[in-house]
PDB file of C-alpha atoms in Angstrom:
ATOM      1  CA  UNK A   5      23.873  -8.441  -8.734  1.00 55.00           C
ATOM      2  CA  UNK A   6      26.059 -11.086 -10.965  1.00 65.00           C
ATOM      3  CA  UNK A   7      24.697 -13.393  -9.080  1.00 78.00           C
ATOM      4  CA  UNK A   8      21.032 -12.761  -9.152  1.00 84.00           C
ATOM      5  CA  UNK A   9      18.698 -15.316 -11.140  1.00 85.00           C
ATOM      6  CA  UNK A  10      15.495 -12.428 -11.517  1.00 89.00           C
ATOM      7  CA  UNK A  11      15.925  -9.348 -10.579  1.00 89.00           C
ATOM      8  CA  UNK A  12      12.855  -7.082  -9.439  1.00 91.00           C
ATOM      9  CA  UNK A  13      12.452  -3.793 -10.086  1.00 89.00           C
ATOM     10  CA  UNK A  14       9.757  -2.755  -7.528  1.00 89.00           C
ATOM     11  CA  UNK A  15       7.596   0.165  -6.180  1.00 85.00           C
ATOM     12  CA  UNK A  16       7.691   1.378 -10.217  1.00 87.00           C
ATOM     13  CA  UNK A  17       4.754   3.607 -11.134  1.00 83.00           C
ATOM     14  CA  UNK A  18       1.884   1.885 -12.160  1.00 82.00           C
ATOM     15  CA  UNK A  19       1.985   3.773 -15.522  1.00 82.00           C
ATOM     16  CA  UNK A  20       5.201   3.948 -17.252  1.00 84.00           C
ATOM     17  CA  UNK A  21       5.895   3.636 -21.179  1.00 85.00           C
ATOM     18  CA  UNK A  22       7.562   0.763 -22.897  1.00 83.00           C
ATOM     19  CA  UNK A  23      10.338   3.220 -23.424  1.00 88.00           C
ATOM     20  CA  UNK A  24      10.482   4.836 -19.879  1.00 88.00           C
ATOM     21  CA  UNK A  25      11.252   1.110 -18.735  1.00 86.00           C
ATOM     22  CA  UNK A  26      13.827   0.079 -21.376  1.00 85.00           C
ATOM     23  CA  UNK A  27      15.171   3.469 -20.005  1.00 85.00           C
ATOM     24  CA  UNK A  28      15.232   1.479 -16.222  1.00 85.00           C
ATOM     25  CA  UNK A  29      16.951  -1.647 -17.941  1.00 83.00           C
ATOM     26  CA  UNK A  30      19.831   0.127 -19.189  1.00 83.00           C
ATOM     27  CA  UNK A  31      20.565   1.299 -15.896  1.00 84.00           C
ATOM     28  CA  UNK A  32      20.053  -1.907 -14.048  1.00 82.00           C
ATOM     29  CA  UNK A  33      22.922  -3.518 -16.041  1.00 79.00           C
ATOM     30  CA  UNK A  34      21.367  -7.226 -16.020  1.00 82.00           C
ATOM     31  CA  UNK A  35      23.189 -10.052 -17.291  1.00 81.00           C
ATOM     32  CA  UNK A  36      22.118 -12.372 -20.110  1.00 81.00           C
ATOM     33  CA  UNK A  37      21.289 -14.993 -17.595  1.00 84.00           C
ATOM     34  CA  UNK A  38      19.197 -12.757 -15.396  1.00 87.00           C
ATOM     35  CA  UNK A  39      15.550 -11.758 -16.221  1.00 88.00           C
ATOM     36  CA  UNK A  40      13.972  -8.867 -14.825  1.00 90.00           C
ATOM     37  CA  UNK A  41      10.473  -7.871 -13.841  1.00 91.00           C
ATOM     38  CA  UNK A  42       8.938  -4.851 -12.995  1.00 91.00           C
ATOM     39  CA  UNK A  43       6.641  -4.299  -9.837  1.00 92.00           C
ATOM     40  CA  UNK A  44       4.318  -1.632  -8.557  1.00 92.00           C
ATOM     41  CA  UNK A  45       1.572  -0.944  -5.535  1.00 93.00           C
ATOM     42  CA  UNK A  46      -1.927  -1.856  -6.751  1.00 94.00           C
ATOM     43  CA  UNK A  47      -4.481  -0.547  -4.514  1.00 96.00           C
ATOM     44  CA  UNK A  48      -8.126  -1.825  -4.305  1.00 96.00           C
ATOM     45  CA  UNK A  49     -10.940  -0.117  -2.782  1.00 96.00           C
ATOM     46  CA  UNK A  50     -11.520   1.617   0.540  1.00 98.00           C
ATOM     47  CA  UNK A  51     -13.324  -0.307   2.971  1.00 98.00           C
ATOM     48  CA  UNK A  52     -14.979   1.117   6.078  1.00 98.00           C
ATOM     49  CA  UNK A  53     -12.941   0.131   9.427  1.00 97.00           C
ATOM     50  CA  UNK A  54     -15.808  -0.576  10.937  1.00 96.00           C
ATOM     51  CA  UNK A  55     -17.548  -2.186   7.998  1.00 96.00           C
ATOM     52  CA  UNK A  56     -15.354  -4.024   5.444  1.00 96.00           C
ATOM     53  CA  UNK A  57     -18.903  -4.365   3.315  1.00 96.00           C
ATOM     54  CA  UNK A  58     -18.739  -0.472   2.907  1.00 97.00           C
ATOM     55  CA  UNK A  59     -16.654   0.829  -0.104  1.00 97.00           C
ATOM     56  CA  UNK A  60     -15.600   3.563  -1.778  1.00 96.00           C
ATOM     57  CA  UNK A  61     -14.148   3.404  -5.475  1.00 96.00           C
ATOM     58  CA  UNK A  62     -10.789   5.345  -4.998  1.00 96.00           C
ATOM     59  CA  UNK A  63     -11.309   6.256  -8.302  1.00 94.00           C
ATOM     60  CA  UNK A  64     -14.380   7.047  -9.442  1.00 95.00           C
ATOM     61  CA  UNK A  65     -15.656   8.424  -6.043  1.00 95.00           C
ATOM     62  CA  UNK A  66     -12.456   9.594  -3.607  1.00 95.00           C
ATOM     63  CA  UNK A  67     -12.830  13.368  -6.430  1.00 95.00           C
ATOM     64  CA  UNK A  68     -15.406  13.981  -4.014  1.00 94.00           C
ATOM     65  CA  UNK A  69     -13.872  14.079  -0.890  1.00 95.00           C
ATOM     66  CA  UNK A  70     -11.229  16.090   1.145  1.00 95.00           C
ATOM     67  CA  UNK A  71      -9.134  13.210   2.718  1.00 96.00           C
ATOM     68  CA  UNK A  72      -7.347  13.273   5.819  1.00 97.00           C
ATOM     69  CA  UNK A  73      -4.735  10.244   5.422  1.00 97.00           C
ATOM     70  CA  UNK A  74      -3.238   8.780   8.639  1.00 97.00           C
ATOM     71  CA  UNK A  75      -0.177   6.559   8.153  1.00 98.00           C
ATOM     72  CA  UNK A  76       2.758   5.257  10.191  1.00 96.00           C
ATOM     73  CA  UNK A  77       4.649   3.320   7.619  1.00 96.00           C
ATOM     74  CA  UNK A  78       8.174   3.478   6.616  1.00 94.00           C
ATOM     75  CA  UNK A  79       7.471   5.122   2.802  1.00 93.00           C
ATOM     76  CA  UNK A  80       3.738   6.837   2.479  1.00 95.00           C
ATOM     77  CA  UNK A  81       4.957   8.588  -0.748  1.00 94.00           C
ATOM     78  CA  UNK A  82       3.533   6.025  -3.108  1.00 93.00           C
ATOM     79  CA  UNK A  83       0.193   6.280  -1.482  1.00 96.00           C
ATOM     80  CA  UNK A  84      -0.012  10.090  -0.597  1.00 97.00           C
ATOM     81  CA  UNK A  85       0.515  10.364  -4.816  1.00 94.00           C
ATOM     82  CA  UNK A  86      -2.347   8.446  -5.374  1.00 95.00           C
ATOM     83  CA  UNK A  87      -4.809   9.730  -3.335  1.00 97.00           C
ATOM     84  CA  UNK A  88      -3.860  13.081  -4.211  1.00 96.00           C
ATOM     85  CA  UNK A  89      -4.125  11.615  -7.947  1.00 94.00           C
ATOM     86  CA  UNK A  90      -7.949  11.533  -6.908  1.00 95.00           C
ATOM     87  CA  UNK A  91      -8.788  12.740  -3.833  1.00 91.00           C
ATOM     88  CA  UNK A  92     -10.418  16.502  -3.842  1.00 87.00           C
ATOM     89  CA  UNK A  93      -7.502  17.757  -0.909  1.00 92.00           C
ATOM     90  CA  UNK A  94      -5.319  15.295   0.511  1.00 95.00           C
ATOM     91  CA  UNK A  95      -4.074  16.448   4.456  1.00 94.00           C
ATOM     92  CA  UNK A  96      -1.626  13.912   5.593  1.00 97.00           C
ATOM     93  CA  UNK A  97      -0.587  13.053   9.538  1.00 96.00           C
ATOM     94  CA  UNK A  98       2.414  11.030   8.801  1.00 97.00           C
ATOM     95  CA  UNK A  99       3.893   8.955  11.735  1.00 97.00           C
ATOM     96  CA  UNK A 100       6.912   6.874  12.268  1.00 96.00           C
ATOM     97  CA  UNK A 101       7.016   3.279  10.980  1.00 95.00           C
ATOM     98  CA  UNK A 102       5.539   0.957  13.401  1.00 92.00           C
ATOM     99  CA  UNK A 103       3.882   3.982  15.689  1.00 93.00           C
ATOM    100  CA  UNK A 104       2.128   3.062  18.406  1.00 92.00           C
ATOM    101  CA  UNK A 105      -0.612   5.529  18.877  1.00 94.00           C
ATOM    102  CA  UNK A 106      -2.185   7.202  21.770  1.00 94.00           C
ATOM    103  CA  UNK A 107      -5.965   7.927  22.646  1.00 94.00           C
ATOM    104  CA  UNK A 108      -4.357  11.577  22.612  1.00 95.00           C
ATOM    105  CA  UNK A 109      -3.595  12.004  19.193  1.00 95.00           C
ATOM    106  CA  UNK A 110      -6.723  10.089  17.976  1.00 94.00           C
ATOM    107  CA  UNK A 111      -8.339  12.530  19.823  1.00 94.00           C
ATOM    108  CA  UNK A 112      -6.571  15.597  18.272  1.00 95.00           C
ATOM    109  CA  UNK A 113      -6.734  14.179  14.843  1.00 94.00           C
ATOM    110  CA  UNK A 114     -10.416  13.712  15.450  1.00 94.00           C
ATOM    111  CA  UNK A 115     -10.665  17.393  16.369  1.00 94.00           C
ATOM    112  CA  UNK A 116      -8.591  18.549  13.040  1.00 94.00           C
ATOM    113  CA  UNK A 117     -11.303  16.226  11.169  1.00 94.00           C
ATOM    114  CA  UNK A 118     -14.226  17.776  12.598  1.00 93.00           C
ATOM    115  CA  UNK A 119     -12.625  21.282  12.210  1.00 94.00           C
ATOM    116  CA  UNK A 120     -12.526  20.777   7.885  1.00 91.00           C
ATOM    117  CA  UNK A 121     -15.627  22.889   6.807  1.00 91.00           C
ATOM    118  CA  UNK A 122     -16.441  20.245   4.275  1.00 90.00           C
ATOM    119  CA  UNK A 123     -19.739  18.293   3.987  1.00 90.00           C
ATOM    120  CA  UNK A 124     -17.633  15.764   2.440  1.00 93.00           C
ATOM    121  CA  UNK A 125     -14.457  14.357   4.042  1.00 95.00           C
ATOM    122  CA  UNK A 126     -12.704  10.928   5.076  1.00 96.00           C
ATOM    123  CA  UNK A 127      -9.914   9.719   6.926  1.00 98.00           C
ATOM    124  CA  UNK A 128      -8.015   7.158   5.210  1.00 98.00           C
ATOM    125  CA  UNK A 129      -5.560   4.732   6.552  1.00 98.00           C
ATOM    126  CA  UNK A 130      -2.969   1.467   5.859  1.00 97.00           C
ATOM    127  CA  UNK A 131      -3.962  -2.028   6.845  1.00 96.00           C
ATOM    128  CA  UNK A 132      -1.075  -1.672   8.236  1.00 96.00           C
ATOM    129  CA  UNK A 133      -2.532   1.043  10.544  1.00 96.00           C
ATOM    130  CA  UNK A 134      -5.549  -0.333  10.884  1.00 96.00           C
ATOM    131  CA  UNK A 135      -4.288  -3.208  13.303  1.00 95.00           C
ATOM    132  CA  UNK A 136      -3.020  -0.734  15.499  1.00 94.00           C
ATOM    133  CA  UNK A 137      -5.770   1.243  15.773  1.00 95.00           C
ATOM    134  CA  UNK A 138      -7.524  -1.874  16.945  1.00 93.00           C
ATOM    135  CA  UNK A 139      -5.823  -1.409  20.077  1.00 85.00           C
ATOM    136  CA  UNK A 140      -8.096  -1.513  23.017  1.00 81.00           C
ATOM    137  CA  UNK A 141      -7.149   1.674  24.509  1.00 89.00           C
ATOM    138  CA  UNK A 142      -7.601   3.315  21.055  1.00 93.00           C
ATOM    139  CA  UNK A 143     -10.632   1.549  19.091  1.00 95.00           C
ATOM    140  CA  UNK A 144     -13.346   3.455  20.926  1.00 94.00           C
ATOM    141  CA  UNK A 145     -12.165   6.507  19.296  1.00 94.00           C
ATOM    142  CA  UNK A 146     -11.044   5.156  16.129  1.00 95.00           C
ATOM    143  CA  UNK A 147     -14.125   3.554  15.307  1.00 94.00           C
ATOM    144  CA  UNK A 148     -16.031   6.436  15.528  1.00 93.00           C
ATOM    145  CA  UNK A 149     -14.261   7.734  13.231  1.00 94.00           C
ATOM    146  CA  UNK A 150     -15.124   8.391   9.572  1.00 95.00           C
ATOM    147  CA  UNK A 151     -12.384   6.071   8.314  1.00 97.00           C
ATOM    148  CA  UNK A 152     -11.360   3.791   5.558  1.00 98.00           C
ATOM    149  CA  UNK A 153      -8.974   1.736   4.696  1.00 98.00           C
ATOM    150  CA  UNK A 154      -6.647   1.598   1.274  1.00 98.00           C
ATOM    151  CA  UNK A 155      -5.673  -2.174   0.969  1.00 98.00           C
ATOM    152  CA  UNK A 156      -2.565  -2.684  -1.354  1.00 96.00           C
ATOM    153  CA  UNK A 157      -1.095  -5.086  -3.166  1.00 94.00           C
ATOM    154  CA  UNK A 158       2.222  -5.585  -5.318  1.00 92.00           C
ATOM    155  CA  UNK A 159       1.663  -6.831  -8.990  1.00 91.00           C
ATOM    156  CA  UNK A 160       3.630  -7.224 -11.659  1.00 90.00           C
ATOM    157  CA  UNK A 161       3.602  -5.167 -14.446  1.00 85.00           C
ATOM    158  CA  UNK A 162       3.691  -8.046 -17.332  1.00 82.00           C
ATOM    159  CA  UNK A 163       4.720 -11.569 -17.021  1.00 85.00           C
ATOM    160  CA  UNK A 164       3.610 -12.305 -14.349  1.00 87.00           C
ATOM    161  CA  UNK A 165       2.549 -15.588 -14.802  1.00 90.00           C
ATOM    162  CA  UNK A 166       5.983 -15.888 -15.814  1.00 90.00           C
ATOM    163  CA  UNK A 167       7.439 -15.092 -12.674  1.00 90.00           C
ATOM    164  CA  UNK A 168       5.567 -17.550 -11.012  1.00 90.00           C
ATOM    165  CA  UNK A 169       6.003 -20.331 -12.768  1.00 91.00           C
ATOM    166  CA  UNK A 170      10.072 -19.835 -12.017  1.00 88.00           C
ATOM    167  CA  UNK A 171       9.209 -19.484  -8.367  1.00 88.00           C
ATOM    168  CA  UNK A 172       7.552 -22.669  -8.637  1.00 90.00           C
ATOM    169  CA  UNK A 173      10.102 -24.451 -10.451  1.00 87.00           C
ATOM    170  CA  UNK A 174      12.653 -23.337  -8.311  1.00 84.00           C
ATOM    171  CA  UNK A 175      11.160 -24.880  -5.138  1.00 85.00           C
ATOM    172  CA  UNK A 176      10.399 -28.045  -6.741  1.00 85.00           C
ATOM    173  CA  UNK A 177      13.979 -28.470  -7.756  1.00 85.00           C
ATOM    174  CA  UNK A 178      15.450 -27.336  -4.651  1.00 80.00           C
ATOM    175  CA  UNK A 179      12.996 -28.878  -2.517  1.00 70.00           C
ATOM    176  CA  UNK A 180      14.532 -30.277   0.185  1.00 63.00           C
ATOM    177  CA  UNK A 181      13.361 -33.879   2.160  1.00 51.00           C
ATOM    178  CA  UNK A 182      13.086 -34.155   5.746  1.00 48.00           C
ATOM    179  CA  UNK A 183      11.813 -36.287   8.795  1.00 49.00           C
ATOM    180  CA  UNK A 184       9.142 -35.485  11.144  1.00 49.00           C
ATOM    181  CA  UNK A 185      10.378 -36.238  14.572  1.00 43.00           C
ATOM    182  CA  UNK A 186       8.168 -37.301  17.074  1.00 42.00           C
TER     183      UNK A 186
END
């Protein structure tokens, strides 16, 4: 890390203390010449798969739901917290990273959906996800499905602005100049 210009502490939880993160910096062991910025997942609000115009406010209206959440991503900690932060029951159908799915398991998740004597309940996915499931053998069935989407982004805890404005300076100095060939 000696070399390091910024260093990045990501995937943090949204809320920490001032002191919780000093605690971080004294194990990160930064230089003088390094700065260091925090990072963590912001999520927005669901959107329908079907109907991006259709929301849900994670958290003023997920309380009321049991939530079914289909991922196949790498880490689907960070996101199984939060919706359980919210969410009334949280059942989750984790898959590998980059899974390829089959009409068959849409089908059998659809059947554990249907089987939740709830009046309210929602299946919630990735964006990640959600580009799979736009697969043409599987769409039919997903989109008949009651299912949303939980976008995320990554922010920065403070300074932000600060960040950026390195970034920027960076690739103005170290632009480099070249020819178009034709």
């Amino acid at each position: 890390m000696v070399r390091a210009d910024i260093v990045i502490i990501s995937k943090t939880p949204e809320r920490t203390t001032p002191i919780e993160l000093r605690n971080v910096l004294k194990d990160v062991k930064s230089g003088p010449h390094q700065q260091v910025f925090f990072s963590y997942l912001k999520y927005g609000d669901l959107y329908s798969i079907t109907d991006p115009s259709v929301k849900l406010e994670v958290e003023k209206e997920l309380f009321k739901y049991h939530v079914m959440a289909l991922t196949g991503i790498a880490n689907a900690a960070p996101m199984i917290t939060y919706l359980k932060e919210f969410g009334n029951e949280v059942y989750h159908f984790p898959f590998d990273d980059h899974h390829e799915y089959i009409p068959k398991e849409l089908e059998d998740i659809k059947r554990y959906y249907e089987q939740i004597n709830k009046t309210h309940k929602i299946i919630i996915t990735t964006e990640k996800d959600l580009m799979r499931l736009k697969n043409s053998n599987i769409w039919p069935i997903a989109k008949n499905m009651n299912m949303f989407v939980l976008p995320v982004e990554v922010s920065f805890k403070d300074k932000e602005e600060e960040f950026n404005q390195i970034i920027l300076k960076y690739a103005r100095t170290n632009r480099f100049h070249h020819k178009k060939y034709s």
